[in-house]
CSV table of C-alpha atoms in Angstrom, one decimal:
chain,number,residue,atom,x,y,z
A,1,MET,CA,138.2,174.2,76.5
A,2,GLU,CA,136.9,174.8,73.0
A,3,GLY,CA,137.1,171.1,72.1
A,4,ARG,CA,134.8,170.1,75.1
A,5,ARG,CA,132.2,172.8,74.1
A,6,ARG,CA,132.1,171.2,70.7
A,7,ARG,CA,131.3,167.7,72.1
A,8,TRP,CA,128.2,168.8,74.1
A,9,PRO,CA,125.9,169.2,71.1
A,10,ALA,CA,126.8,165.6,69.9
A,11,ALA,CA,126.1,164.1,73.4
A,12,LEU,CA,122.8,166.0,73.5
A,13,LEU,CA,121.9,164.7,70.1
A,14,VAL,CA,122.5,161.1,71.3
A,15,LEU,CA,120.4,161.6,74.4
A,16,THR,CA,117.6,163.3,72.5
A,17,GLY,CA,117.6,160.5,69.9
A,18,ALA,CA,117.4,157.9,72.6
A,19,ALA,CA,114.6,159.7,74.3
A,20,LEU,CA,112.7,160.0,71.1
A,21,SER,CA,113.2,156.3,70.4
A,22,PHE,CA,112.0,155.4,73.8
A,23,LEU,CA,108.9,157.6,73.4
A,24,ALA,CA,108.2,156.1,70.0
A,25,ALA,CA,108.5,152.6,71.3
A,26,ALA,CA,106.3,153.4,74.3
A,27,ALA,CA,103.7,155.0,72.0
A,28,GLY,CA,103.8,152.0,69.7
A,29,LEU,CA,103.3,149.6,72.6
A,30,ALA,CA,100.5,151.8,74.0
A,31,ALA,CA,98.8,151.7,70.6
A,32,ALA,CA,99.2,147.9,70.5
A,33,THR,CA,97.7,147.6,74.0
A,34,ALA,CA,94.8,149.8,73.1
A,35,ASP,CA,94.3,147.8,69.9
A,36,ALA,CA,94.3,144.5,71.8
A,37,ALA,CA,91.8,145.9,74.3
A,38,SER,CA,89.6,146.9,71.4
A,39,ARG,CA,89.9,143.5,69.8
A,40,ALA,CA,89.0,141.8,73.1
A,41,ALA,CA,85.9,144.0,73.4
A,42,GLN,CA,84.8,143.1,69.8
A,43,ALA,CA,85.4,139.4,70.5
A,44,ARG,CA,83.3,139.5,73.6
A,45,GLU,CA,80.5,141.3,71.7
A,46,HIS,CA,80.5,138.6,69.0
A,47,GLY,CA,80.5,135.7,71.5
A,48,ASN,CA,84.1,134.7,71.1
A,49,PHE,CA,84.7,134.7,74.8
A,50,GLY,CA,87.8,132.5,74.8
A,51,LEU,CA,89.7,134.9,72.5
A,52,ALA,CA,88.5,137.9,74.5
A,53,ILE,CA,89.8,136.3,77.7
A,54,ALA,CA,93.1,135.4,76.1
A,55,LEU,CA,93.6,138.9,74.9
A,56,GLU,CA,92.7,140.4,78.3
A,57,ASP,CA,95.0,138.1,80.2
A,58,ARG,CA,97.8,139.0,77.8
A,59,ILE,CA,97.2,142.7,78.4
A,60,ALA,CA,97.1,142.1,82.2
A,61,SER,CA,100.6,140.4,82.0
A,62,LEU,CA,102.2,143.4,80.4
A,63,GLY,CA,104.3,145.9,82.4
A,64,GLY,CA,107.7,147.7,82.6
A,65,PRO,CA,108.9,151.2,81.7
A,66,LEU,CA,107.6,151.2,78.2
A,67,GLN,CA,104.0,150.9,79.5
A,68,PHE,CA,103.9,154.3,81.2
A,69,LEU,CA,101.9,156.0,78.5
A,70,ASP,CA,98.8,153.8,78.9
A,71,GLN,CA,98.4,152.1,82.3
A,72,SER,CA,94.5,152.1,82.3
A,73,ASP,CA,94.1,149.2,79.9
A,74,ILE,CA,96.7,147.1,81.8
A,75,ARG,CA,95.2,147.8,85.2
A,76,GLY,CA,91.7,147.0,84.1
A,77,ALA,CA,92.5,144.0,81.9
A,78,ALA,CA,92.3,141.4,84.7
A,79,ARG,CA,88.9,142.5,85.8
A,80,GLU,CA,87.7,142.7,82.2
A,81,ALA,CA,88.7,139.1,81.8
A,82,GLN,CA,86.7,138.2,84.8
A,83,LYS,CA,83.7,140.2,83.5
A,84,THR,CA,84.1,138.3,80.2
A,85,MET,CA,83.9,135.0,82.1
A,86,LEU,CA,80.6,136.2,83.7
A,87,ALA,CA,79.2,137.0,80.3
A,88,TRP,CA,80.4,133.7,78.9
A,89,ALA,CA,78.7,131.8,81.7
A,90,ARG,CA,75.4,133.7,81.0
A,91,SER,CA,75.7,132.7,77.4
A,92,LEU,CA,76.3,129.1,78.2
A,93,ALA,CA,73.3,129.1,80.6
A,94,VAL,CA,71.0,130.5,77.8
A,95,ALA,CA,72.2,127.6,75.6
A,96,GLY,CA,71.3,125.1,78.4
A,97,LYS,CA,74.9,124.1,79.1
A,98,VAL,CA,74.5,124.2,82.9
A,99,ASP,CA,77.7,122.3,83.9
A,100,ALA,CA,79.9,124.3,81.6
A,101,ALA,CA,78.4,127.6,82.9
A,102,VAL,CA,78.9,126.6,86.5
A,103,ALA,CA,82.5,125.6,85.7
A,104,VAL,CA,83.2,129.0,84.2
A,105,LEU,CA,81.6,130.8,87.1
A,106,SER,CA,83.8,128.9,89.5
A,107,GLY,CA,86.8,130.6,87.9
A,108,ILE,CA,85.7,134.1,88.8
A,109,THR,CA,87.8,135.2,91.7
A,110,ASP,CA,87.5,139.0,91.6
A,111,PRO,CA,86.0,140.1,94.9
A,112,THR,CA,83.9,142.8,93.2
A,113,LEU,CA,82.3,140.2,91.0
A,114,ALA,CA,81.9,137.4,93.6
A,115,ALA,CA,78.3,138.3,94.5
A,116,ALA,CA,77.2,138.6,90.9
A,117,SER,CA,78.9,135.2,90.1
A,118,ALA,CA,77.2,133.5,93.1
A,119,GLY,CA,73.9,135.0,92.1
A,120,GLU,CA,74.2,133.8,88.5
A,121,ARG,CA,75.2,130.3,89.7
A,122,ASP,CA,72.3,130.0,92.2
A,123,THR,CA,69.7,131.3,89.7
A,124,LEU,CA,71.0,129.0,87.0
A,125,LEU,CA,70.9,125.9,89.2
A,126,LEU,CA,67.4,126.7,90.5
A,127,GLN,CA,66.1,127.2,86.9
A,128,ALA,CA,67.9,124.0,85.8
A,129,ALA,CA,66.2,122.0,88.6
A,130,ALA,CA,62.8,123.4,87.8
A,131,THR,CA,63.2,122.7,84.1
A,132,ALA,CA,64.3,119.1,84.8
A,133,ALA,CA,61.4,118.5,87.2
A,134,LYS,CA,59.0,119.9,84.6
A,135,ARG,CA,60.0,117.2,82.1
A,136,GLY,CA,59.9,114.5,84.8
A,137,ASP,CA,63.7,114.2,85.3
A,138,TYR,CA,63.6,114.4,89.0
A,139,VAL,CA,67.0,112.6,89.4
A,140,ASN,CA,68.7,115.5,87.6
A,141,ALA,CA,66.5,118.1,89.4
A,142,VAL,CA,67.6,116.8,92.8
A,143,VAL,CA,71.3,116.8,91.7
A,144,ARG,CA,71.0,120.5,90.8
A,145,LEU,CA,69.4,121.4,94.1
A,146,ARG,CA,72.0,119.6,96.1
A,147,GLN,CA,74.7,121.2,94.0
A,148,LEU,CA,73.3,124.6,95.0
A,149,THR,CA,73.0,123.9,98.7
A,150,SER,CA,76.5,122.5,98.7
A,151,ALA,CA,78.0,125.5,96.9
A,152,ASP,CA,76.2,128.3,98.7
A,153,PRO,CA,74.6,126.8,101.9
A,154,GLY,CA,73.8,130.1,103.7
A,155,SER,CA,72.1,131.9,100.8
A,156,SER,CA,68.4,132.6,100.3
A,157,ALA,CA,68.6,130.5,97.1
A,158,ALA,CA,69.9,127.5,99.2
A,159,ALA,CA,66.9,127.9,101.5
A,160,THR,CA,64.6,127.9,98.5
A,161,ALA,CA,66.4,124.7,97.2
A,162,THR,CA,66.0,123.0,100.6
A,163,ALA,CA,62.3,123.7,100.5
A,164,MET,CA,62.0,122.3,97.0
A,165,LEU,CA,64.1,119.2,97.7
A,166,PRO,CA,61.7,116.8,99.5
A,167,GLN,CA,59.0,117.0,96.7
A,168,TYR,CA,61.7,116.4,94.1
A,169,GLU,CA,63.1,113.5,96.1
A,170,VAL,CA,59.7,111.8,96.0
A,171,GLY,CA,59.7,112.2,92.2
A,172,GLU,CA,63.3,110.8,92.2
A,173,ALA,CA,62.1,107.8,94.2
A,174,ALA,CA,59.5,107.0,91.6
A,175,ALA,CA,62.1,107.2,88.9
A,176,LEU,CA,64.4,104.9,90.9
A,177,VAL,CA,61.6,102.3,91.1
A,178,ALA,CA,61.2,102.4,87.3
A,179,ALA,CA,65.0,102.1,86.9
A,180,GLY,CA,65.1,98.9,89.0
A,181,ARG,CA,66.6,100.5,92.1
A,182,ALA,CA,63.6,100.2,94.4
A,183,SER,CA,65.6,99.6,97.6
A,184,ASP,CA,67.3,103.0,97.0
A,185,ALA,CA,63.9,104.5,96.4
A,186,VAL,CA,62.6,103.2,99.8
A,187,LEU,CA,65.6,104.8,101.6
A,188,LEU,CA,64.9,108.1,99.9
A,189,LEU,CA,61.2,108.0,100.8
A,190,ASP,CA,62.2,107.2,104.4
A,191,ASP,CA,64.3,110.4,104.4
A,192,VAL,CA,61.3,112.4,103.1
A,193,ALA,CA,59.0,110.8,105.6
A,194,ALA,CA,61.3,111.8,108.5
A,195,GLY,CA,61.3,115.4,107.3
A,196,THR,CA,59.1,118.3,108.3
A,197,GLN,CA,57.3,119.0,105.1
A,198,ALA,CA,53.7,117.7,105.4
A,199,ALA,CA,53.0,117.9,101.6
A,200,ALA,CA,56.1,115.9,100.8
A,201,ARG,CA,55.4,113.3,103.4
A,202,GLN,CA,51.9,112.9,102.0
A,203,HIS,CA,53.3,112.6,98.5
A,204,ALA,CA,55.7,109.9,99.7
A,205,GLN,CA,52.9,107.8,101.1
A,206,ALA,CA,51.5,107.5,97.6
A,207,VAL,CA,54.8,106.2,96.2
A,208,TYR,CA,55.7,103.9,99.1
A,209,PRO,CA,53.6,100.8,98.1
A,210,ALA,CA,55.0,100.4,94.6
A,211,ALA,CA,58.5,101.0,95.9
A,212,LEU,CA,58.2,98.5,98.7
A,213,LEU,CA,56.7,95.8,96.4
A,214,ALA,CA,59.4,96.3,93.8
A,215,ALA,CA,62.1,96.3,96.5
A,216,GLY,CA,60.8,93.1,97.9
A,217,ARG,CA,60.8,91.4,94.5
A,218,GLN,CA,64.3,92.7,93.7
A,219,GLN,CA,65.6,91.4,97.1
A,220,LEU,CA,64.0,88.0,96.3
A,221,ALA,CA,65.8,87.9,92.9
A,222,ALA,CA,69.0,88.6,94.7
A,223,LEU,CA,68.3,85.8,97.2
A,224,SER,CA,68.1,88.2,100.1
A,225,TYR,CA,65.2,86.4,101.7
A,226,VAL,CA,65.3,88.0,105.2
A,227,GLU,CA,65.4,91.6,103.7
A,228,ALA,CA,62.6,90.7,101.3
A,229,ARG,CA,60.4,89.3,104.1
A,230,ILE,CA,60.9,92.5,106.2
A,231,THR,CA,60.2,94.7,103.2
A,232,LEU,CA,57.0,92.9,102.1
A,233,GLN,CA,55.7,92.6,105.7
A,234,ARG,CA,56.2,96.3,106.1
A,235,LEU,CA,54.1,96.8,103.0
A,236,VAL,CA,51.3,94.6,104.3
A,237,SER,CA,51.3,96.0,107.8
A,238,THR,CA,51.6,99.7,106.8
A,239,PHE,CA,49.8,99.9,103.5
A,240,GLY,CA,47.3,97.0,103.8
A,241,ARG,CA,44.5,98.7,101.9
A,242,THR,CA,46.6,99.4,98.8
A,243,ALA,CA,46.5,97.3,95.6
A,244,GLU,CA,50.1,96.2,96.2
A,245,ALA,CA,49.3,94.7,99.6
A,246,PRO,CA,47.6,91.5,98.3
A,247,ARG,CA,50.5,90.8,96.0
A,248,ALA,CA,52.9,91.2,98.8
A,249,SER,CA,50.8,88.8,100.9
A,250,ALA,CA,50.8,86.3,98.1
A,251,LEU,CA,54.6,86.4,98.0
A,252,LEU,CA,54.9,86.0,101.7
A,253,ALA,CA,52.5,83.0,101.6
A,254,ALA,CA,54.2,81.3,98.7
A,255,SER,CA,55.3,77.7,99.1
A,256,GLN,CA,59.0,77.2,99.4
A,257,PRO,CA,61.4,74.3,98.4
A,258,VAL,CA,63.0,72.1,101.1
A,259,SER,CA,66.3,70.4,100.2
A,260,GLY,CA,68.7,68.0,101.9
A,261,THR,CA,71.0,65.0,101.4
A,262,LEU,CA,70.6,61.4,102.7
A,263,VAL,CA,73.8,59.6,103.8
A,264,ASP,CA,74.6,56.6,106.0
A,265,ARG,CA,76.8,56.7,109.0
A,266,SER,CA,79.9,56.3,106.9
A,267,GLY,CA,78.9,59.3,104.7
A,268,ARG,CA,77.8,57.3,101.7
A,269,PRO,CA,74.8,58.7,99.8
A,270,ILE,CA,71.5,56.9,100.0
A,271,SER,CA,68.9,57.1,97.3
A,272,GLY,CA,65.2,56.5,97.7
A,273,ARG,CA,61.8,58.1,98.3
A,274,VAL,CA,61.3,60.8,100.9
A,275,ARG,CA,58.4,62.9,102.1
A,276,LEU,CA,57.6,65.6,104.6
A,277,SER,CA,54.7,64.9,106.9
A,278,SER,CA,52.7,67.8,108.4
A,279,HIS,CA,52.0,66.3,111.8
A,280,PHE,CA,54.0,64.2,114.2
A,281,THR,CA,52.4,62.6,117.3
A,282,ALA,CA,54.4,60.8,119.9
A,283,LEU,CA,52.7,57.5,121.1
A,284,PHE,CA,53.5,55.0,123.8
A,285,GLY,CA,56.2,52.9,122.2
A,286,GLY,CA,56.4,54.9,119.0
A,287,TYR,CA,54.8,57.7,117.0
A,288,SER,CA,52.5,58.5,114.2
A,289,THR,CA,52.6,61.0,111.3
A,290,SER,CA,49.8,62.5,109.2
A,291,GLY,CA,49.4,64.6,106.1
A,292,PRO,CA,49.3,66.6,104.1
A,293,PHE,CA,52.4,64.9,102.8
A,294,TYR,CA,54.9,66.4,100.3
A,295,TYR,CA,56.9,63.9,98.3
A,296,SER,CA,60.2,63.7,96.5
A,297,SER,CA,63.1,61.3,95.8
A,298,ALA,CA,66.8,61.3,96.7
A,299,ASP,CA,69.0,60.7,93.7
A,300,ALA,CA,72.2,58.6,93.4
A,301,LYS,CA,74.1,61.4,95.3
A,302,GLY,CA,71.5,61.4,98.1
A,303,ASP,CA,70.2,64.8,97.1
A,304,PHE,CA,66.5,65.6,97.3
A,305,LEU,CA,64.3,68.6,96.7
A,306,VAL,CA,60.7,68.8,98.0
A,307,SER,CA,59.0,71.5,96.0
A,308,ASN,CA,56.2,73.8,97.1
A,309,VAL,CA,56.1,73.2,100.8
A,310,PRO,CA,53.6,75.7,102.5
A,311,VAL,CA,55.0,78.2,104.9
A,312,GLY,CA,54.7,76.7,108.4
A,313,GLY,CA,55.6,73.5,110.2
A,314,PRO,CA,57.5,72.0,111.8
A,315,TYR,CA,57.5,69.3,109.1
A,316,VAL,CA,59.0,65.9,109.7
A,317,LEU,CA,61.2,64.2,107.1
A,318,GLU,CA,60.4,60.6,106.5
A,319,VAL,CA,62.3,58.1,104.4
A,320,PHE,CA,60.9,55.0,102.7
A,321,HIS,CA,63.3,52.4,104.3
A,322,ASN,CA,62.9,48.7,104.6
A,323,GLY,CA,59.4,48.7,103.2
A,324,ASP,CA,57.9,51.4,105.4
A,325,TRP,CA,58.0,55.2,106.1
A,326,THR,CA,60.3,55.9,109.0
A,327,THR,CA,61.8,59.0,110.6
A,328,LEU,CA,64.7,59.6,112.9
A,329,VAL,CA,63.6,60.2,116.5
A,330,ASP,CA,65.7,61.7,119.2
A,331,PRO,CA,65.9,59.0,121.9
A,332,ASP,CA,66.2,61.6,124.6
A,333,THR,CA,63.2,63.7,123.7
A,334,GLY,CA,61.1,61.3,121.7
A,335,GLU,CA,60.7,64.1,119.1
A,336,PRO,CA,61.8,64.1,115.5
A,337,ALA,CA,65.6,64.6,115.0
A,338,ASN,CA,65.2,66.6,111.8
A,339,PRO,CA,62.1,68.9,112.0
A,340,VAL,CA,62.0,71.8,109.6
A,341,THR,CA,60.0,75.0,109.7
A,342,VAL,CA,59.4,76.7,106.4
A,343,LYS,CA,59.7,80.5,106.7
A,344,ALA,CA,58.1,83.1,104.3
A,345,LEU,CA,60.2,83.6,101.2
A,346,GLU,CA,63.1,81.4,102.4
A,347,PRO,CA,64.0,78.0,101.0
A,348,ALA,CA,64.7,75.5,103.7
A,349,GLU,CA,67.7,73.2,103.8
A,350,LEU,CA,68.0,70.1,106.0
A,351,THR,CA,71.7,69.5,105.0
A,352,PHE,CA,72.9,66.0,105.8
A,353,ILE,CA,70.4,63.5,107.1
A,354,VAL,CA,72.3,60.5,108.6
A,355,LEU,CA,70.3,57.3,108.4
A,356,PRO,CA,70.9,54.0,110.2
A,357,THR,CA,73.0,51.5,108.3
């Protein structure tokens, strides 16, 4: 019995030592946590947001029995990290780094900060759009407004952006014309013209003529003759009193080339003189043609090109054959077998003209 009573003090000493060691470790860890929280606050104040977030995330990940002395820093660390992200985004916005600021704001997931984050993003995008428009960068201004309406469609800021958008789109259309994308500009103006904003529609009317003329020319350069004709005719019919309308009319009335190939019935090429006559008259026992005439020659491959034929027709192809100008006549109708009508802005092609052997 006396031996057992002597062992109790030793066991108590062991337990007491362990408890003191545990408390010391907990106290040390609590002090380290508090120090990390203080360092994070200092980093945030000095603009070192990345370090502050890293420290706060580290604190938030801590836990276990040793943390019982200081739970406040741990519980609040995650929210502090999110608040630091908000401060970081504001700093980026002040520096004009819009995309970076929006990216940081998108990482804020704390429900208590969601409204503040959305408000910061919307204000940032509206200001960025207005700043871009002020310097004439309407393309970027429109991008910012659409970015806002997509991110927060039901907000009052989105309603403001929607109201601003048509005017900015007209500015974007003018920029697209200058950048050689007039067809895209016309489509954008069509959207504005179909909208409800009277001021934007009126503004669009002032930009349309230059956009249509440039679009028509670009379509011609791309050999899109039908599209070019439609575009330029729209300009003439809708904006006939503008300075661009006479230029469109001149393009529509421009003479066009007519090409083809002469071959015999066996498909061999025939060279020689050719012409297009402007008038064909059927007569008893024959026909007659009259000018103006438009001349060319078929080369050794039979290919010919009659340049600068006025829009209109039908023109009749004649070949200097056996000492005289002759044309092929359809025996069933008595009319020319190869008439050609020259359309506005569209080169004509007669393909293969088969002559008698």
